[in-house]
mmCIF file of C-alpha atoms in Angstrom:
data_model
loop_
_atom_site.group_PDB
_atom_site.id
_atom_site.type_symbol
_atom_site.label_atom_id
_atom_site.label_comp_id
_atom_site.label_asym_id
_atom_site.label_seq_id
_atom_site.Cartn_x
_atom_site.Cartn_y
_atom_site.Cartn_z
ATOM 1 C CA UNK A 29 98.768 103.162 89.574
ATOM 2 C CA UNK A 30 99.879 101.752 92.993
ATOM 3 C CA UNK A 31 103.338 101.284 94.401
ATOM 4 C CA UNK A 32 103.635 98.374 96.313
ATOM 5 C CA UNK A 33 107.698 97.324 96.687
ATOM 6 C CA UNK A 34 110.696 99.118 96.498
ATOM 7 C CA UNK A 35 114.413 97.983 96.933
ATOM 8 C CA UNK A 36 117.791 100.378 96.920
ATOM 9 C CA UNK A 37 120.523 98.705 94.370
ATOM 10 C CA UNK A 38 123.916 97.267 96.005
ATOM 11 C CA UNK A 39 125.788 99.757 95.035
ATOM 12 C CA UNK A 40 123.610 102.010 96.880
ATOM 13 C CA UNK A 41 122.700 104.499 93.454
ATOM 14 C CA UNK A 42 119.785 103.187 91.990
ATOM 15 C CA UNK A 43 116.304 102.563 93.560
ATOM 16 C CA UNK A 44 114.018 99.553 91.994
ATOM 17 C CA UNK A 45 110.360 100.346 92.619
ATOM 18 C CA UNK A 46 107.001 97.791 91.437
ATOM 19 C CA UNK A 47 103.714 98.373 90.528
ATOM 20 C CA UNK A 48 100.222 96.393 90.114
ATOM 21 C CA UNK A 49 100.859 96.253 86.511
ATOM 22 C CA UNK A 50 103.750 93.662 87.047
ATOM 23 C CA UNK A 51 106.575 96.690 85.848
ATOM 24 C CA UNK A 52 109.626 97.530 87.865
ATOM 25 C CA UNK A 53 110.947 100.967 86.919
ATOM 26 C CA UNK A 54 114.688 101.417 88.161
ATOM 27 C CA UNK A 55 115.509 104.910 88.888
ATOM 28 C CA UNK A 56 119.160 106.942 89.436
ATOM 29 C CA UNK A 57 118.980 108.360 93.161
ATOM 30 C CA UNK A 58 122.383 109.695 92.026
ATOM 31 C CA UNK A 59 121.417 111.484 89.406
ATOM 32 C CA UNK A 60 117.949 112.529 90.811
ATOM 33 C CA UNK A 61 120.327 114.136 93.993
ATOM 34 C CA UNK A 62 122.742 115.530 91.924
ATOM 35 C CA UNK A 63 123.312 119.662 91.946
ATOM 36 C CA UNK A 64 122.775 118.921 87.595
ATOM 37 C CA UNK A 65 119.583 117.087 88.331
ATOM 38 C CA UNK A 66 116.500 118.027 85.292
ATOM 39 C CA UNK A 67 113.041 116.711 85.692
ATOM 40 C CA UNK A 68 114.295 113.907 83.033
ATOM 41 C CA UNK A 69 116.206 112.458 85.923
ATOM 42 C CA UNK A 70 113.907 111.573 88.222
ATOM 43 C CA UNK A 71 111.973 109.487 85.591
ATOM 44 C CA UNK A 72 112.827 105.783 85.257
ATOM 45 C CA UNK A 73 116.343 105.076 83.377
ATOM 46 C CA UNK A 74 114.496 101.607 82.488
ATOM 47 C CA UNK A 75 111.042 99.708 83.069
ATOM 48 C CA UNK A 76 110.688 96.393 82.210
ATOM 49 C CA UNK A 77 107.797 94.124 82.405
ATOM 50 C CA UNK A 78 108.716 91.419 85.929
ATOM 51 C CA UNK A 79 105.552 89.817 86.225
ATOM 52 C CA UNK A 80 101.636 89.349 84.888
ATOM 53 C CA UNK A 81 100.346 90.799 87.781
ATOM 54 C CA UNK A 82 101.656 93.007 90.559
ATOM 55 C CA UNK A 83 104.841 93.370 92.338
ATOM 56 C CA UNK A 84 103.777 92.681 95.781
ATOM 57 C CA UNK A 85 107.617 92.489 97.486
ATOM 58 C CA UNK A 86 111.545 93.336 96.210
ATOM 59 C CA UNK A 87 114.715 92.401 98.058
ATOM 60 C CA UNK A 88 118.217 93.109 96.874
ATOM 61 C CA UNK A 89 121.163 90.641 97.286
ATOM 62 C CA UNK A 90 124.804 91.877 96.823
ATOM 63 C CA UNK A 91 124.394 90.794 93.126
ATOM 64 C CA UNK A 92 120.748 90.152 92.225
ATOM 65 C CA UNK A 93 117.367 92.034 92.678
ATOM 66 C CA UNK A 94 114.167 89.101 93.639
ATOM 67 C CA UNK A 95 111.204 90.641 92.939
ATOM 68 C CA UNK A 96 107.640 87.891 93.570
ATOM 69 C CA UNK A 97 104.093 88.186 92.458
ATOM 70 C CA UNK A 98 101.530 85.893 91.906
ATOM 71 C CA UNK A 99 103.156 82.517 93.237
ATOM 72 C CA UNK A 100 107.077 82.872 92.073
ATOM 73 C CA UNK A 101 109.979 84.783 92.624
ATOM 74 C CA UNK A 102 112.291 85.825 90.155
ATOM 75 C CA UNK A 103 115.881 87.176 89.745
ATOM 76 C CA UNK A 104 117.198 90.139 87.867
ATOM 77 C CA UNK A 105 121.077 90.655 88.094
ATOM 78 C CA UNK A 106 121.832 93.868 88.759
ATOM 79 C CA UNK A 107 124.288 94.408 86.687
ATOM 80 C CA UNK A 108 122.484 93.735 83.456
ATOM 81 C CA UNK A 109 119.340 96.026 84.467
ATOM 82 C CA UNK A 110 121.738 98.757 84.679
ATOM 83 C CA UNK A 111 122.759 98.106 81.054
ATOM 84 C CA UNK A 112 118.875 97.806 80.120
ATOM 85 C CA UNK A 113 119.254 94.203 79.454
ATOM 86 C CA UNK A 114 116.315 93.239 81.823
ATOM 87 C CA UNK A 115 116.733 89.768 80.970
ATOM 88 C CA UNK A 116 115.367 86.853 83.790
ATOM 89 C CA UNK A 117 117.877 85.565 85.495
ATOM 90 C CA UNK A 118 115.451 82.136 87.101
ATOM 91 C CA UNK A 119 112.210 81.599 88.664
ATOM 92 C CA UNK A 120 111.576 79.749 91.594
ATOM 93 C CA UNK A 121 107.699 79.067 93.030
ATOM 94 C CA UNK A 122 107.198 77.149 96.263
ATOM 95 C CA UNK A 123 105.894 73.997 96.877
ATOM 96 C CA UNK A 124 102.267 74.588 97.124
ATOM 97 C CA UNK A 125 99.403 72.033 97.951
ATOM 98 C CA UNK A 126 97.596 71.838 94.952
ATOM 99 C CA UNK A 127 98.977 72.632 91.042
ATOM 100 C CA UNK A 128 96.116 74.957 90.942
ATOM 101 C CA UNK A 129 97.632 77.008 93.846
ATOM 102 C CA UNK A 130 98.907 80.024 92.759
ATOM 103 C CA UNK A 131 98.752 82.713 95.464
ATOM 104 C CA UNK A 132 100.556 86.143 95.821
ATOM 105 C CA UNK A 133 103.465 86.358 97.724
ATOM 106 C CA UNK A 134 103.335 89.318 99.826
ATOM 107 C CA UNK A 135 106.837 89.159 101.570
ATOM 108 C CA UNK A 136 110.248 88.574 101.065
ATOM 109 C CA UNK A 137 112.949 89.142 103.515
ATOM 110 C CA UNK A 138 116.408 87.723 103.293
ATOM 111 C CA UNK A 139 118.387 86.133 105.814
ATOM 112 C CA UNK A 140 122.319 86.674 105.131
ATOM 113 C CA UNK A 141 123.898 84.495 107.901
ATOM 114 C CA UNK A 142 122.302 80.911 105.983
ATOM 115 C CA UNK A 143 122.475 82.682 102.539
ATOM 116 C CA UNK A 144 118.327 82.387 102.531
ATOM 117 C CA UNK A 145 115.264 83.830 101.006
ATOM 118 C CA UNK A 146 112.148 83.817 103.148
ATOM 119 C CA UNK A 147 108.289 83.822 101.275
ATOM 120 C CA UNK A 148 105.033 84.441 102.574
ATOM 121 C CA UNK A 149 101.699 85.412 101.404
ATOM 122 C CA UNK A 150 98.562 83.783 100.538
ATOM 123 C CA UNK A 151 99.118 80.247 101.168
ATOM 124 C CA UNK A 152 99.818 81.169 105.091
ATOM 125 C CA UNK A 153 103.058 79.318 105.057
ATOM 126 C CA UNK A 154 106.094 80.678 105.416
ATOM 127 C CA UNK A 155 108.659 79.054 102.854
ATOM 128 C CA UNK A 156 112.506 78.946 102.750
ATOM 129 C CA UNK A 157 114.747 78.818 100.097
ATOM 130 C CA UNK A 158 118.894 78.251 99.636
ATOM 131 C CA UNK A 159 119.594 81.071 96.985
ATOM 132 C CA UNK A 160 123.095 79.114 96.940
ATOM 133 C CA UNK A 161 120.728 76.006 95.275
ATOM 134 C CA UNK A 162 117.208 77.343 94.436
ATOM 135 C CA UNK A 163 115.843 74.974 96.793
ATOM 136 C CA UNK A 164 112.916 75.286 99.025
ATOM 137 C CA UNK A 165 114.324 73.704 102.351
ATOM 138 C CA UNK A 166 111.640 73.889 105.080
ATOM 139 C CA UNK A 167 107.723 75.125 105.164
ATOM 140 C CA UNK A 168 106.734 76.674 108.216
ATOM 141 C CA UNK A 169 103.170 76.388 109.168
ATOM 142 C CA UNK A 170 100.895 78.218 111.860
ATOM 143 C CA UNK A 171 98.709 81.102 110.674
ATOM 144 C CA UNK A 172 95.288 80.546 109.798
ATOM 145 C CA UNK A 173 95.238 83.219 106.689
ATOM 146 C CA UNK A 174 96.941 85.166 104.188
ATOM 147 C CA UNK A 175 100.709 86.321 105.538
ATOM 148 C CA UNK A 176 101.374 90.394 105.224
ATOM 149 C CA UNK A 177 104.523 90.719 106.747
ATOM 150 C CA UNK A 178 107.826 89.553 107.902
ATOM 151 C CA UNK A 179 110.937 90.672 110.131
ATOM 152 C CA UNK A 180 114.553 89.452 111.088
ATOM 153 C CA UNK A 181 115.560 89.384 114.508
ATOM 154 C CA UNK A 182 119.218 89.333 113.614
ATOM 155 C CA UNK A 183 120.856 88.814 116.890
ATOM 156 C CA UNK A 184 119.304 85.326 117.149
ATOM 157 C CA UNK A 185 118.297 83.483 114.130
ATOM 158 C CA UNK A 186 114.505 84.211 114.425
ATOM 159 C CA UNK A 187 111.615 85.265 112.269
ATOM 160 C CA UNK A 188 108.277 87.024 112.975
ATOM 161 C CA UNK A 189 105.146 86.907 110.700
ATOM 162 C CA UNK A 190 102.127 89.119 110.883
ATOM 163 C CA UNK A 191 99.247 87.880 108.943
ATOM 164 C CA UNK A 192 95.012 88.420 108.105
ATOM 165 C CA UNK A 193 94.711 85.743 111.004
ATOM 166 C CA UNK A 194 95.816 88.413 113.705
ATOM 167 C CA UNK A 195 98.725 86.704 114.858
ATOM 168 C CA UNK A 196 102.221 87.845 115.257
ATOM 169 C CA UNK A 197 104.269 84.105 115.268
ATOM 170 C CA UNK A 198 108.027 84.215 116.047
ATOM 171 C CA UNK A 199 109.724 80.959 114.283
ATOM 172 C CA UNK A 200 112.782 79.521 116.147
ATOM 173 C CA UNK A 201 115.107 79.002 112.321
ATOM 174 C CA UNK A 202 116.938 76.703 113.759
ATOM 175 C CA UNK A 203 114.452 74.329 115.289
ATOM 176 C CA UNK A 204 111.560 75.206 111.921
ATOM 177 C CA UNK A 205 109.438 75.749 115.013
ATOM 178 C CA UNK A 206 107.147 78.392 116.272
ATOM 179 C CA UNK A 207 108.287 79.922 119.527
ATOM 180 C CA UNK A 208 106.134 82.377 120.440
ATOM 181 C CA UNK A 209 102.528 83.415 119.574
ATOM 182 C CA UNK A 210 100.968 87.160 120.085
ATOM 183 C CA UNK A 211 97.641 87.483 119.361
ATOM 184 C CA UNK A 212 97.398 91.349 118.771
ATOM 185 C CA UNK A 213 93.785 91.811 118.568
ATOM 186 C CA UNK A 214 93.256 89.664 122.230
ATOM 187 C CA UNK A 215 94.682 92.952 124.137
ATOM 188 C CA UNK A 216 92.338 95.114 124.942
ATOM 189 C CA UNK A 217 94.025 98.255 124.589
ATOM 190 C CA UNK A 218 95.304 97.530 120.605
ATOM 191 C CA UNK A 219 91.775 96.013 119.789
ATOM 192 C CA UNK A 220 90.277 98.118 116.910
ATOM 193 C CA UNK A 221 87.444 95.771 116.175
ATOM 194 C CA UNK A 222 85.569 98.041 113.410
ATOM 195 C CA UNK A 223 89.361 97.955 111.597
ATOM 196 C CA UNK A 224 89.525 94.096 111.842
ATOM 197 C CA UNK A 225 91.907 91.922 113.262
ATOM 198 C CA UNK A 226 94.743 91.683 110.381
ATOM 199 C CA UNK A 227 98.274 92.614 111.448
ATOM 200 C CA UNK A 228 99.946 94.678 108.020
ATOM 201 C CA UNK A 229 103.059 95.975 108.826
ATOM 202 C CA UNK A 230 106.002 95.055 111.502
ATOM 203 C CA UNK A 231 109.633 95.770 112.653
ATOM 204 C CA UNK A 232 111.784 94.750 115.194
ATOM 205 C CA UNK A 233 114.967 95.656 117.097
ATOM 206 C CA UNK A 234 116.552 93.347 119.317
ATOM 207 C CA UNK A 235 113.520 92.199 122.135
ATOM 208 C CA UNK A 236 111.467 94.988 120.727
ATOM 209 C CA UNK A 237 108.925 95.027 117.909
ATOM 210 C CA UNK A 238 106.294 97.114 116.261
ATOM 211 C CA UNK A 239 103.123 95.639 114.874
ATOM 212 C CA UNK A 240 100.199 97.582 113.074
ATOM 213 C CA UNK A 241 97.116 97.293 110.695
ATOM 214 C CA UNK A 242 93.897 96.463 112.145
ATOM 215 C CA UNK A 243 94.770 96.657 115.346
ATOM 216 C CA UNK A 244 96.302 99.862 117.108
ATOM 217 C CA UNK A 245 99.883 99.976 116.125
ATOM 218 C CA UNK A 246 101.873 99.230 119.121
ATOM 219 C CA UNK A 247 105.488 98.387 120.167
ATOM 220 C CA UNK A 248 105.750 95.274 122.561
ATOM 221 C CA UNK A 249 108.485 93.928 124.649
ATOM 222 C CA UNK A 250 109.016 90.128 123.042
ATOM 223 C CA UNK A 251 110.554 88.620 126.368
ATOM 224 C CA UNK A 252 107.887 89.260 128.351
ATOM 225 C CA UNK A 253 104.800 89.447 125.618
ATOM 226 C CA UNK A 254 103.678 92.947 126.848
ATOM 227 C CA UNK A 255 102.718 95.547 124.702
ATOM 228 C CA UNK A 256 104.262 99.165 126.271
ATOM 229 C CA UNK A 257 103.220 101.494 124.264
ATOM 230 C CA UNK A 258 100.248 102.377 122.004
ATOM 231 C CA UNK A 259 100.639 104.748 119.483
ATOM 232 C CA UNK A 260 97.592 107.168 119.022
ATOM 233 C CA UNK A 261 96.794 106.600 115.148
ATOM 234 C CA UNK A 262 93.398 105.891 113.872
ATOM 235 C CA UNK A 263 94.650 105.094 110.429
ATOM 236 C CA UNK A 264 95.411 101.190 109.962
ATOM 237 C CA UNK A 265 99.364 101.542 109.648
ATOM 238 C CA UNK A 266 100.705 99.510 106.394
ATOM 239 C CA UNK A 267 104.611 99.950 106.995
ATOM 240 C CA UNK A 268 106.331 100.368 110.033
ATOM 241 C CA UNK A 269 110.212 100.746 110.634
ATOM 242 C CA UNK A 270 112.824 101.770 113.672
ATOM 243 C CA UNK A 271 115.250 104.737 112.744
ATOM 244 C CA UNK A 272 117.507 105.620 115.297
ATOM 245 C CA UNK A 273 115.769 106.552 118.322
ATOM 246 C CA UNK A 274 112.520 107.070 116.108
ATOM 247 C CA UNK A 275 109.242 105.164 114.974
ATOM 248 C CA UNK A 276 108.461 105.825 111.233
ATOM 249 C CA UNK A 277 104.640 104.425 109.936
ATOM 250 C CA UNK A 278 102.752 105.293 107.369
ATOM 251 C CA UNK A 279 99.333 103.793 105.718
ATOM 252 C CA UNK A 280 96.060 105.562 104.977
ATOM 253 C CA UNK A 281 96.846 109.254 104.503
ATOM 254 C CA UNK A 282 99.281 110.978 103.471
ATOM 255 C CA UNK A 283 101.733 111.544 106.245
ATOM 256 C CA UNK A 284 104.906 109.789 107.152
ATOM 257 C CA UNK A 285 104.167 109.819 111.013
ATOM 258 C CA UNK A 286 107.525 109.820 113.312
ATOM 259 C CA UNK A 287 107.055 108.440 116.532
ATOM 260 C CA UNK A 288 109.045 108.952 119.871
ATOM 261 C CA UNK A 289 109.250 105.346 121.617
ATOM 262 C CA UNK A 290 107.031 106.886 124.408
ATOM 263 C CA UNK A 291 104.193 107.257 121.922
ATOM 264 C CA UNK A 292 104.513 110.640 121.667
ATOM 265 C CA UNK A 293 103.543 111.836 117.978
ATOM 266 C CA UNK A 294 106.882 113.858 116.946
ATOM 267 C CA UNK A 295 105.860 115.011 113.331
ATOM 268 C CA UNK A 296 103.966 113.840 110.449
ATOM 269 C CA UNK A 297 105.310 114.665 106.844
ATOM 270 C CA UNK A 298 103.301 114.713 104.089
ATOM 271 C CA UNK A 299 104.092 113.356 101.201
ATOM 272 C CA UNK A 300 102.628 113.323 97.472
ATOM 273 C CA UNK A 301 100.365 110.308 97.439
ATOM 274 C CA UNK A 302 96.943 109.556 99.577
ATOM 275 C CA UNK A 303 97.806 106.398 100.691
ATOM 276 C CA UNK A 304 101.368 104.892 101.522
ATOM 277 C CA UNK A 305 102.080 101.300 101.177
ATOM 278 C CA UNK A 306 105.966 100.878 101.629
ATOM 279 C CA UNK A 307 109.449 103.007 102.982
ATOM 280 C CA UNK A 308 112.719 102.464 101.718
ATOM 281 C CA UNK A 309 115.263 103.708 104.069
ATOM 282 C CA UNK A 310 118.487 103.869 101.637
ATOM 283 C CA UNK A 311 121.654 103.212 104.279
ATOM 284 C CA UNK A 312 124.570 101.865 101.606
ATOM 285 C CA UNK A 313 127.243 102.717 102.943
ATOM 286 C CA UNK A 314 128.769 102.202 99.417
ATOM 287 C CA UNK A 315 126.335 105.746 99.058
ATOM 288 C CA UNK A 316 126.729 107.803 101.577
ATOM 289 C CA UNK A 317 125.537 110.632 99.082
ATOM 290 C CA UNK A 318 122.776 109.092 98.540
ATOM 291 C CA UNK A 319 121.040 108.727 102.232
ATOM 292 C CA UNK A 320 117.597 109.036 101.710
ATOM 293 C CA UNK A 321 113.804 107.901 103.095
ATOM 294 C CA UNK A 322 111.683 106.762 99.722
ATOM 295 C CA UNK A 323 107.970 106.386 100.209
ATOM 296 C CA UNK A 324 105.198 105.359 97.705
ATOM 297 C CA UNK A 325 101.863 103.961 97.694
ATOM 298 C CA UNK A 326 98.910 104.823 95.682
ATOM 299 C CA UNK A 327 100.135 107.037 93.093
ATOM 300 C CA UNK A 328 102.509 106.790 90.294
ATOM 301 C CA UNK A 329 105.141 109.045 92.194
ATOM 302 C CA UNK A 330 107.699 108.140 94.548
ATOM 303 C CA UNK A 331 108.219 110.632 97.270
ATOM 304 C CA UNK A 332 112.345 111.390 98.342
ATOM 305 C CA UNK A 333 113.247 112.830 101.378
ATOM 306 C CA UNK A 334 116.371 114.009 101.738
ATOM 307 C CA UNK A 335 116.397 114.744 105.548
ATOM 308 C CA UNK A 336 112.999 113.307 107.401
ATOM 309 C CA UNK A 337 111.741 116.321 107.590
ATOM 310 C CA UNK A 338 110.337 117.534 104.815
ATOM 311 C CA UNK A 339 109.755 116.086 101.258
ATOM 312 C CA UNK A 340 112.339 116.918 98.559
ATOM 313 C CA UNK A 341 111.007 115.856 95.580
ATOM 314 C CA UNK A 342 109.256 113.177 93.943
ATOM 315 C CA UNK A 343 110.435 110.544 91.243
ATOM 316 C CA UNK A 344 107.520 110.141 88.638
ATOM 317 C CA UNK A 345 106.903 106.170 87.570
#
């Protein structure tokens, strides 16, 4: 089995996780945490079946859980999974070229201040919908190949996308224009041409962001297009987040690797799985009890840790 998404409930109490099988287990954090916790809870309080093939990216709204696979979205409300009534809430696929089209959608990522869901994947476009309407309001085009990733710069209504092509593109939302292009794999110093070119994983924070896969994984300044600092990992990196004054990657291996924004390697935690795919960084306020890092990846476990320094336990798909 492989992990691929993962997405912490509203209320902060319940983590969704999806597999290449198309199921979405949903599983208690609460009770997993809890001083009265057996091994029966940290298995799944419900799986349901969410797609034919896998579940390549989850996002949670304040009401619904989106889940997308192979060329739609769809949308689970919350409140009914937690009753086991894992009943479809609507279905939305983009506006592809052909009717024959159906590629996977790789990325979701919400953006709150227009009430918008953003998709990308293997049509290299990235597509917007209203989730007030269900309608798909503007394409964005610009990468040559399949579309890994995607980040919010929040501060200023901008979007980056990392993709097979090697390019990091920053869209301008409010213009549906491309603003900026990084080619990652042009600098000499991230090159990793054995690895290939494809960026996998990226983050940002404020002018800052963090790119990985093929290429060395590397924070760059955005204003300026420099990168700063290279981080000394040979594994291709396939998630990448900020935490506080920290880096946290992971990818091939085991390890979650915590970087210091110098570069310096701080720790590396290992974790239950050989390969790591996606971290869930559970910060609900609603939750405060349940503060945790989730990681999973190729295995049918999902790894909780509690504080980032060691690994706690593991919920079992």
């Amino acid at each position: 089995m492989t992990i691929f998404s993962q997405s912490v409930s509203p209320c902060g109490k319940f983590l969704a996780a999806g597999n290449n099988y198309g199921q979405i287990a949903i599983f208690s954090l609460s009770a997993a945490l809890s001083s009265e916790a057996k091994e029966e809870s940290k298995k799944p309080v419900v799986t349901f079946q969410a797609h034919d093939g896998p579940v390549y990216s989850m996002v949670s709204t304040d009401r619904h859980l989106l889940s997308a696979g192979d060329g739609e979205v769809k949308a689970w409300l919350w409140a009914e999974i937690l009753k086991k009534g894992c009943k479809e809430m609507w279905r939305r696929q983009p506006p592809y070229r052909t009717s024959l089209e159906v590629p996977e959608i790789n990325a979701l990522l919400l953006v709150p201040k227009e009430n918008s869901l953003i998709l990308a994947g293997g049509d290299c476009q990235l597509h917007t919908m209203d989730l007030e309407t269900g309608a798909f309001t503007r394409a964005l085009r610009g990468h040559t190949d399949y579309i890994h990733c995607l980040a919010l710069r929040e501060r200023s209504p901008e979007v980056l996308s990392g993709g097979e092509d090697g390019a990091v593109r920053l869209w301008d939302l409010r213009t549906a224009k491309e603003a900026q292009t990084i080619e990652v794999y042009k600098h000499e110093e991230c090159s990793r041409p054995h690895n290939g070119r494809w960026i996998g994983c990226l983050a940002t924070d404020s002018d800052w962001m963090v790119c990985g896969g093929g290429p060395a994984l590397t924070l760059w300044h955005l204003r300026s297009s420099t990168p700063t600092t290279i981080f000394p990992m040979r594994a291709p990196q396939k998630h990448v987040t900020f935490y506080q004054d920290l880096i946290l990657s992971a990818g091939q291996g085991h390890c979650i690797n915590h970087w210091q924004l110098s570069g310096e390697l701080k720790a590396q935690v290992p974790g239950s799985s050989p390969g790591l795919l996606s971290l869930s960084l559970n910060q609900q306020p609603a939750a405060p009890e349940c503060k945790v890092l989730t990681a999973a990846g190729n295995s049918c476990r999902v790894d909780v840790f509690t504080n980032l320094g060691y690994r706690a336990f593991s919920l079992s798909f």
